[in-house]
mmCIF file of C-alpha atoms in Angstrom:
data_model
loop_
_atom_site.group_PDB
_atom_site.id
_atom_site.type_symbol
_atom_site.label_atom_id
_atom_site.label_comp_id
_atom_site.label_asym_id
_atom_site.label_seq_id
_atom_site.Cartn_x
_atom_site.Cartn_y
_atom_site.Cartn_z
ATOM 1 C CA MET N 232 0.000 0.000 0.000
ATOM 2 C CA SER N 233 1.382 3.385 -0.961
ATOM 3 C CA ILE N 234 1.695 6.226 1.546
ATOM 4 C CA PHE N 235 -0.874 8.200 -0.458
ATOM 5 C CA THR N 236 -3.442 5.378 -0.176
ATOM 6 C CA PHE N 237 -2.679 5.100 3.546
ATOM 7 C CA ILE N 238 -3.348 8.822 4.054
ATOM 8 C CA LYS N 239 -6.538 8.698 1.964
ATOM 9 C CA GLY N 240 -7.638 5.721 4.049
ATOM 10 C CA LYS N 241 -7.129 7.607 7.296
ATOM 11 C CA LEU N 242 -9.361 10.377 5.918
ATOM 12 C CA SER N 243 -12.097 7.931 4.861
ATOM 13 C CA ASN N 244 -14.827 6.101 6.714
ATOM 14 C CA ASP N 245 -15.702 2.425 6.698
ATOM 15 C CA LEU N 246 -18.813 1.672 4.625
ATOM 16 C CA TYR N 247 -21.377 -1.114 4.801
ATOM 17 C CA ILE N 248 -22.954 -1.555 1.349
ATOM 18 C CA GLN N 249 -26.098 -3.635 0.939
ATOM 19 C CA VAL N 250 -27.490 -4.292 -2.535
ATOM 20 C CA TRP N 251 -30.895 -5.549 -3.597
ATOM 21 C CA GLU N 252 -32.212 -5.579 -7.156
ATOM 22 C CA ASN N 253 -34.157 -2.335 -6.630
ATOM 23 C CA ARG N 254 -32.312 -0.752 -3.717
ATOM 24 C CA ILE N 255 -28.836 0.194 -2.614
ATOM 25 C CA LYS N 256 -28.188 1.077 1.011
ATOM 26 C CA VAL N 257 -24.808 2.411 2.073
ATOM 27 C CA SER N 258 -24.126 3.061 5.747
ATOM 28 C CA ASN N 259 -21.197 4.975 7.178
ATOM 29 C CA ILE N 260 -20.081 2.736 10.048
ATOM 30 C CA GLN N 261 -18.546 5.578 12.068
ATOM 31 C CA SER N 262 -21.162 8.346 11.698
ATOM 32 C CA LYS N 263 -24.191 6.042 11.102
ATOM 33 C CA GLU N 264 -25.168 8.227 8.105
ATOM 34 C CA VAL N 265 -27.213 6.260 5.549
ATOM 35 C CA TYR N 266 -27.700 6.594 1.783
ATOM 36 C CA ASP N 267 -30.737 4.567 0.689
ATOM 37 C CA GLN N 268 -32.063 4.834 -2.889
ATOM 38 C CA GLU N 269 -32.855 2.919 -6.031
ATOM 39 C CA PRO N 270 -29.689 2.004 -7.953
ATOM 40 C CA LEU N 271 -30.603 3.885 -11.120
ATOM 41 C CA LEU N 272 -28.288 5.704 -13.512
ATOM 42 C CA ALA N 273 -29.366 7.990 -16.357
ATOM 43 C CA VAL N 274 -27.044 8.463 -19.316
ATOM 44 C CA GLU N 275 -27.215 10.875 -22.224
ATOM 45 C CA VAL N 276 -25.674 9.642 -25.451
ATOM 46 C CA LYS N 277 -23.998 12.509 -27.303
ATOM 47 C CA PRO N 278 -24.082 12.744 -31.136
ATOM 48 C CA ASN N 279 -20.436 11.605 -31.236
ATOM 49 C CA GLY N 280 -21.373 8.445 -29.288
ATOM 50 C CA ALA N 281 -19.901 9.578 -25.972
ATOM 51 C CA LYS N 282 -21.958 8.803 -22.863
ATOM 52 C CA GLN N 283 -22.461 11.311 -20.063
ATOM 53 C CA VAL N 284 -23.998 10.499 -16.683
ATOM 54 C CA VAL N 285 -26.784 13.005 -15.983
ATOM 55 C CA ALA N 286 -28.526 11.600 -12.895
ATOM 56 C CA ILE N 287 -28.254 8.877 -10.284
ATOM 57 C CA GLY N 288 -30.851 7.428 -7.935
ATOM 58 C CA SER N 289 -34.413 8.688 -7.679
ATOM 59 C CA ASP N 290 -33.534 11.757 -9.801
ATOM 60 C CA CYS N 291 -33.659 9.425 -12.832
ATOM 61 C CA LYS N 292 -37.383 8.788 -12.494
ATOM 62 C CA ASN N 293 -38.455 12.242 -13.688
ATOM 63 C CA LEU N 294 -36.260 12.347 -16.793
ATOM 64 C CA ASP N 295 -37.513 12.109 -20.362
ATOM 65 C CA LYS N 296 -37.049 8.439 -21.296
ATOM 66 C CA LYS N 297 -36.734 9.372 -24.984
ATOM 67 C CA LYS N 298 -33.709 11.593 -24.359
ATOM 68 C CA TYR N 299 -31.916 9.560 -21.683
ATOM 69 C CA ILE N 300 -31.118 5.901 -21.094
ATOM 70 C CA VAL N 301 -32.053 4.870 -17.542
ATOM 71 C CA ALA N 302 -30.472 1.645 -16.303
ATOM 72 C CA ASN N 303 -30.566 -0.443 -13.151
ATOM 73 C CA PRO N 304 -27.268 -2.374 -12.989
ATOM 74 C CA PHE N 305 -28.621 -4.855 -10.439
ATOM 75 C CA SER N 306 -31.701 -5.959 -12.363
ATOM 76 C CA HIS N 307 -31.256 -9.377 -13.970
ATOM 77 C CA PRO N 308 -33.400 -12.509 -13.690
ATOM 78 C CA ARG N 309 -30.583 -14.860 -12.579
ATOM 79 C CA VAL N 310 -27.814 -12.823 -10.930
ATOM 80 C CA LEU N 311 -27.598 -9.629 -8.937
ATOM 81 C CA LEU N 312 -24.984 -7.847 -11.070
ATOM 82 C CA ALA N 313 -26.252 -7.186 -14.594
ATOM 83 C CA ASP N 314 -24.097 -4.263 -15.795
ATOM 84 C CA PHE N 315 -20.646 -3.826 -14.260
ATOM 85 C CA TYR N 316 -19.912 -0.395 -15.792
ATOM 86 C CA VAL N 317 -23.198 1.156 -14.634
ATOM 87 C CA ALA N 318 -22.927 -0.445 -11.181
ATOM 88 C CA GLU N 319 -19.414 0.959 -10.774
ATOM 89 C CA LYS N 320 -20.631 4.461 -11.672
ATOM 90 C CA VAL N 321 -23.476 4.188 -9.155
ATOM 91 C CA LEU N 322 -21.088 3.033 -6.411
ATOM 92 C CA GLN N 323 -18.558 5.767 -7.256
ATOM 93 C CA HIS N 324 -21.318 8.346 -6.848
ATOM 94 C CA VAL N 325 -22.491 6.883 -3.532
ATOM 95 C CA VAL N 326 -18.963 6.700 -2.098
ATOM 96 C CA LYS N 327 -18.413 10.364 -3.016
ATOM 97 C CA GLU N 328 -21.792 11.266 -1.464
ATOM 98 C CA MET N 329 -20.826 9.554 1.785
ATOM 99 C CA HIS N 330 -17.567 11.566 1.844
ATOM 100 C CA ALA N 331 -18.973 14.841 0.456
ATOM 101 C CA SER N 332 -17.199 17.074 2.945
ATOM 102 C CA ARG N 333 -13.749 15.683 2.094
ATOM 103 C CA TYR N 334 -11.293 17.429 -0.227
ATOM 104 C CA ILE N 335 -9.340 14.280 -1.042
ATOM 105 C CA SER N 336 -11.054 11.449 -2.910
ATOM 106 C CA PRO N 337 -12.012 8.735 -0.427
ATOM 107 C CA ALA N 338 -10.456 5.283 -0.054
ATOM 108 C CA PRO N 339 -12.825 3.551 2.376
ATOM 109 C CA ARG N 340 -12.799 0.040 3.714
ATOM 110 C CA VAL N 341 -15.997 -1.639 2.505
ATOM 111 C CA ILE N 342 -18.194 -4.472 3.683
ATOM 112 C CA PHE N 343 -20.264 -5.444 0.631
ATOM 113 C CA GLN N 344 -23.356 -7.596 1.146
ATOM 114 C CA PRO N 345 -25.534 -8.822 -1.709
ATOM 115 C CA MET N 346 -28.989 -9.118 -0.139
ATOM 116 C CA GLU N 347 -30.701 -11.348 -2.706
ATOM 117 C CA LYS N 348 -29.995 -13.913 -5.413
ATOM 118 C CA THR N 349 -27.392 -15.629 -3.232
ATOM 119 C CA GLU N 350 -29.057 -19.056 -2.958
ATOM 120 C CA GLY N 351 -26.337 -21.665 -2.823
ATOM 121 C CA GLY N 352 -23.679 -19.032 -2.096
ATOM 122 C CA LEU N 353 -21.724 -16.817 -4.444
ATOM 123 C CA SER N 354 -19.522 -18.177 -7.198
ATOM 124 C CA ALA N 355 -15.871 -17.134 -7.357
ATOM 125 C CA VAL N 356 -16.776 -15.037 -10.403
ATOM 126 C CA GLU N 357 -19.519 -13.174 -8.487
ATOM 127 C CA GLU N 358 -17.234 -12.563 -5.511
ATOM 128 C CA ARG N 359 -14.513 -11.197 -7.773
ATOM 129 C CA ALA N 360 -16.981 -9.012 -9.663
ATOM 130 C CA PHE N 361 -18.317 -7.502 -6.410
ATOM 131 C CA ARG N 362 -14.774 -6.973 -5.096
ATOM 132 C CA GLU N 363 -13.657 -5.307 -8.356
ATOM 133 C CA LEU N 364 -16.818 -3.205 -8.320
ATOM 134 C CA CYS N 365 -15.959 -1.827 -4.884
ATOM 135 C CA MET N 366 -12.300 -1.317 -5.756
ATOM 136 C CA GLY N 367 -13.331 0.592 -8.885
ATOM 137 C CA ALA N 368 -15.487 2.815 -6.692
ATOM 138 C CA GLY N 369 -12.408 3.742 -4.644
ATOM 139 C CA ALA N 370 -12.314 1.166 -1.836
ATOM 140 C CA ARG N 371 -8.888 0.227 -0.493
ATOM 141 C CA GLU N 372 -10.073 -2.959 1.202
ATOM 142 C CA VAL N 373 -13.208 -5.050 0.588
ATOM 143 C CA ILE N 374 -14.984 -7.798 2.496
ATOM 144 C CA ILE N 375 -17.700 -9.697 0.621
ATOM 145 C CA TYR N 376 -20.175 -10.743 3.304
ATOM 146 C CA THR N 377 -23.039 -13.201 2.885
ATOM 147 C CA GLY N 378 -25.246 -13.985 5.829
ATOM 148 C CA ASN N 379 -27.764 -12.247 8.014
ATOM 149 C CA GLU N 380 -27.985 -8.480 7.856
ATOM 150 C CA LEU N 381 -25.449 -6.845 10.142
ATOM 151 C CA SER N 382 -26.499 -4.384 12.829
ATOM 152 C CA LEU N 383 -25.018 -0.944 12.206
ATOM 153 C CA HIS N 384 -24.936 -0.152 15.933
ATOM 154 C CA ASP N 385 -22.223 -2.645 16.840
ATOM 155 C CA LEU N 386 -20.626 -3.143 13.429
ATOM 156 C CA ASP N 387 -16.832 -3.270 13.417
ATOM 157 C CA PHE N 388 -14.891 -3.777 10.182
ATOM 158 C CA ASP N 389 -11.949 -5.447 11.918
ATOM 159 C CA LYS N 390 -14.195 -7.994 13.689
ATOM 160 C CA ILE N 391 -15.910 -8.968 10.416
ATOM 161 C CA LYS N 392 -12.528 -9.293 8.703
#
Protein backbone atom coordinates (compact mmCIF):
# COMPACT_ATOMS: atom_id res chain seq x y z
CA MET A 1 0.00 0.00 0.00
CA SER A 2 1.38 3.38 -0.96
CA ILE A 3 1.70 6.23 1.55
CA PHE A 4 -0.87 8.20 -0.46
CA THR A 5 -3.44 5.38 -0.18
CA PHE A 6 -2.68 5.10 3.55
CA ILE A 7 -3.35 8.82 4.05
CA LYS A 8 -6.54 8.70 1.96
CA GLY A 9 -7.64 5.72 4.05
CA LYS A 10 -7.13 7.61 7.30
CA LEU A 11 -9.36 10.38 5.92
CA SER A 12 -12.10 7.93 4.86
CA ASN A 13 -14.83 6.10 6.71
CA ASP A 14 -15.70 2.43 6.70
CA LEU A 15 -18.81 1.67 4.62
CA TYR A 16 -21.38 -1.11 4.80
CA ILE A 17 -22.95 -1.55 1.35
CA GLN A 18 -26.10 -3.63 0.94
CA VAL A 19 -27.49 -4.29 -2.54
CA TRP A 20 -30.90 -5.55 -3.60
CA GLU A 21 -32.21 -5.58 -7.16
CA ASN A 22 -34.16 -2.34 -6.63
CA ARG A 23 -32.31 -0.75 -3.72
CA ILE A 24 -28.84 0.19 -2.61
CA LYS A 25 -28.19 1.08 1.01
CA VAL A 26 -24.81 2.41 2.07
CA SER A 27 -24.13 3.06 5.75
CA ASN A 28 -21.20 4.97 7.18
CA ILE A 29 -20.08 2.74 10.05
CA GLN A 30 -18.55 5.58 12.07
CA SER A 31 -21.16 8.35 11.70
CA LYS A 32 -24.19 6.04 11.10
CA GLU A 33 -25.17 8.23 8.10
CA VAL A 34 -27.21 6.26 5.55
CA TYR A 35 -27.70 6.59 1.78
CA ASP A 36 -30.74 4.57 0.69
CA GLN A 37 -32.06 4.83 -2.89
CA GLU A 38 -32.86 2.92 -6.03
CA PRO A 39 -29.69 2.00 -7.95
CA LEU A 40 -30.60 3.89 -11.12
CA LEU A 41 -28.29 5.70 -13.51
CA ALA A 42 -29.37 7.99 -16.36
CA VAL A 43 -27.04 8.46 -19.32
CA GLU A 44 -27.21 10.88 -22.22
CA VAL A 45 -25.67 9.64 -25.45
CA LYS A 46 -24.00 12.51 -27.30
CA PRO A 47 -24.08 12.74 -31.14
CA ASN A 48 -20.44 11.60 -31.24
CA GLY A 49 -21.37 8.45 -29.29
CA ALA A 50 -19.90 9.58 -25.97
CA LYS A 51 -21.96 8.80 -22.86
CA GLN A 52 -22.46 11.31 -20.06
CA VAL A 53 -24.00 10.50 -16.68
CA VAL A 54 -26.78 13.01 -15.98
CA ALA A 55 -28.53 11.60 -12.89
CA ILE A 56 -28.25 8.88 -10.28
CA GLY A 57 -30.85 7.43 -7.94
CA SER A 58 -34.41 8.69 -7.68
CA ASP A 59 -33.53 11.76 -9.80
CA CYS A 60 -33.66 9.42 -12.83
CA LYS A 61 -37.38 8.79 -12.49
CA ASN A 62 -38.46 12.24 -13.69
CA LEU A 63 -36.26 12.35 -16.79
CA ASP A 64 -37.51 12.11 -20.36
CA LYS A 65 -37.05 8.44 -21.30
CA LYS A 66 -36.73 9.37 -24.98
CA LYS A 67 -33.71 11.59 -24.36
CA TYR A 68 -31.92 9.56 -21.68
CA ILE A 69 -31.12 5.90 -21.09
CA VAL A 70 -32.05 4.87 -17.54
CA ALA A 71 -30.47 1.64 -16.30
CA ASN A 72 -30.57 -0.44 -13.15
CA PRO A 73 -27.27 -2.37 -12.99
CA PHE A 74 -28.62 -4.85 -10.44
CA SER A 75 -31.70 -5.96 -12.36
CA HIS A 76 -31.26 -9.38 -13.97
CA PRO A 77 -33.40 -12.51 -13.69
CA ARG A 78 -30.58 -14.86 -12.58
CA VAL A 79 -27.81 -12.82 -10.93
CA LEU A 80 -27.60 -9.63 -8.94
CA LEU A 81 -24.98 -7.85 -11.07
CA ALA A 82 -26.25 -7.19 -14.59
CA ASP A 83 -24.10 -4.26 -15.80
CA PHE A 84 -20.65 -3.83 -14.26
CA TYR A 85 -19.91 -0.40 -15.79
CA VAL A 86 -23.20 1.16 -14.63
CA ALA A 87 -22.93 -0.45 -11.18
CA GLU A 88 -19.41 0.96 -10.77
CA LYS A 89 -20.63 4.46 -11.67
CA VAL A 90 -23.48 4.19 -9.15
CA LEU A 91 -21.09 3.03 -6.41
CA GLN A 92 -18.56 5.77 -7.26
CA HIS A 93 -21.32 8.35 -6.85
CA VAL A 94 -22.49 6.88 -3.53
CA VAL A 95 -18.96 6.70 -2.10
CA LYS A 96 -18.41 10.36 -3.02
CA GLU A 97 -21.79 11.27 -1.46
CA MET A 98 -20.83 9.55 1.79
CA HIS A 99 -17.57 11.57 1.84
CA ALA A 100 -18.97 14.84 0.46
CA SER A 101 -17.20 17.07 2.95
CA ARG A 102 -13.75 15.68 2.09
CA TYR A 103 -11.29 17.43 -0.23
CA ILE A 104 -9.34 14.28 -1.04
CA SER A 105 -11.05 11.45 -2.91
CA PRO A 106 -12.01 8.73 -0.43
CA ALA A 107 -10.46 5.28 -0.05
CA PRO A 108 -12.83 3.55 2.38
CA ARG A 109 -12.80 0.04 3.71
CA VAL A 110 -16.00 -1.64 2.51
CA ILE A 111 -18.19 -4.47 3.68
CA PHE A 112 -20.26 -5.44 0.63
CA GLN A 113 -23.36 -7.60 1.15
CA PRO A 114 -25.53 -8.82 -1.71
CA MET A 115 -28.99 -9.12 -0.14
CA GLU A 116 -30.70 -11.35 -2.71
CA LYS A 117 -30.00 -13.91 -5.41
CA THR A 118 -27.39 -15.63 -3.23
CA GLU A 119 -29.06 -19.06 -2.96
CA GLY A 120 -26.34 -21.67 -2.82
CA GLY A 121 -23.68 -19.03 -2.10
CA LEU A 122 -21.72 -16.82 -4.44
CA SER A 123 -19.52 -18.18 -7.20
CA ALA A 124 -15.87 -17.13 -7.36
CA VAL A 125 -16.78 -15.04 -10.40
CA GLU A 126 -19.52 -13.17 -8.49
CA GLU A 127 -17.23 -12.56 -5.51
CA ARG A 128 -14.51 -11.20 -7.77
CA ALA A 129 -16.98 -9.01 -9.66
CA PHE A 130 -18.32 -7.50 -6.41
CA ARG A 131 -14.77 -6.97 -5.10
CA GLU A 132 -13.66 -5.31 -8.36
CA LEU A 133 -16.82 -3.20 -8.32
CA CYS A 134 -15.96 -1.83 -4.88
CA MET A 135 -12.30 -1.32 -5.76
CA GLY A 136 -13.33 0.59 -8.89
CA ALA A 137 -15.49 2.82 -6.69
CA GLY A 138 -12.41 3.74 -4.64
CA ALA A 139 -12.31 1.17 -1.84
CA ARG A 140 -8.89 0.23 -0.49
CA GLU A 141 -10.07 -2.96 1.20
CA VAL A 142 -13.21 -5.05 0.59
CA ILE A 143 -14.98 -7.80 2.50
CA ILE A 144 -17.70 -9.70 0.62
CA TYR A 145 -20.17 -10.74 3.30
CA THR A 146 -23.04 -13.20 2.89
CA GLY A 147 -25.25 -13.99 5.83
CA ASN A 148 -27.76 -12.25 8.01
CA GLU A 149 -27.98 -8.48 7.86
CA LEU A 150 -25.45 -6.85 10.14
CA SER A 151 -26.50 -4.38 12.83
CA LEU A 152 -25.02 -0.94 12.21
CA HIS A 153 -24.94 -0.15 15.93
CA ASP A 154 -22.22 -2.65 16.84
CA LEU A 155 -20.63 -3.14 13.43
CA ASP A 156 -16.83 -3.27 13.42
CA PHE A 157 -14.89 -3.78 10.18
CA ASP A 158 -11.95 -5.45 11.92
CA LYS A 159 -14.19 -7.99 13.69
CA ILE A 160 -15.91 -8.97 10.42
CA LYS A 161 -12.53 -9.29 8.70
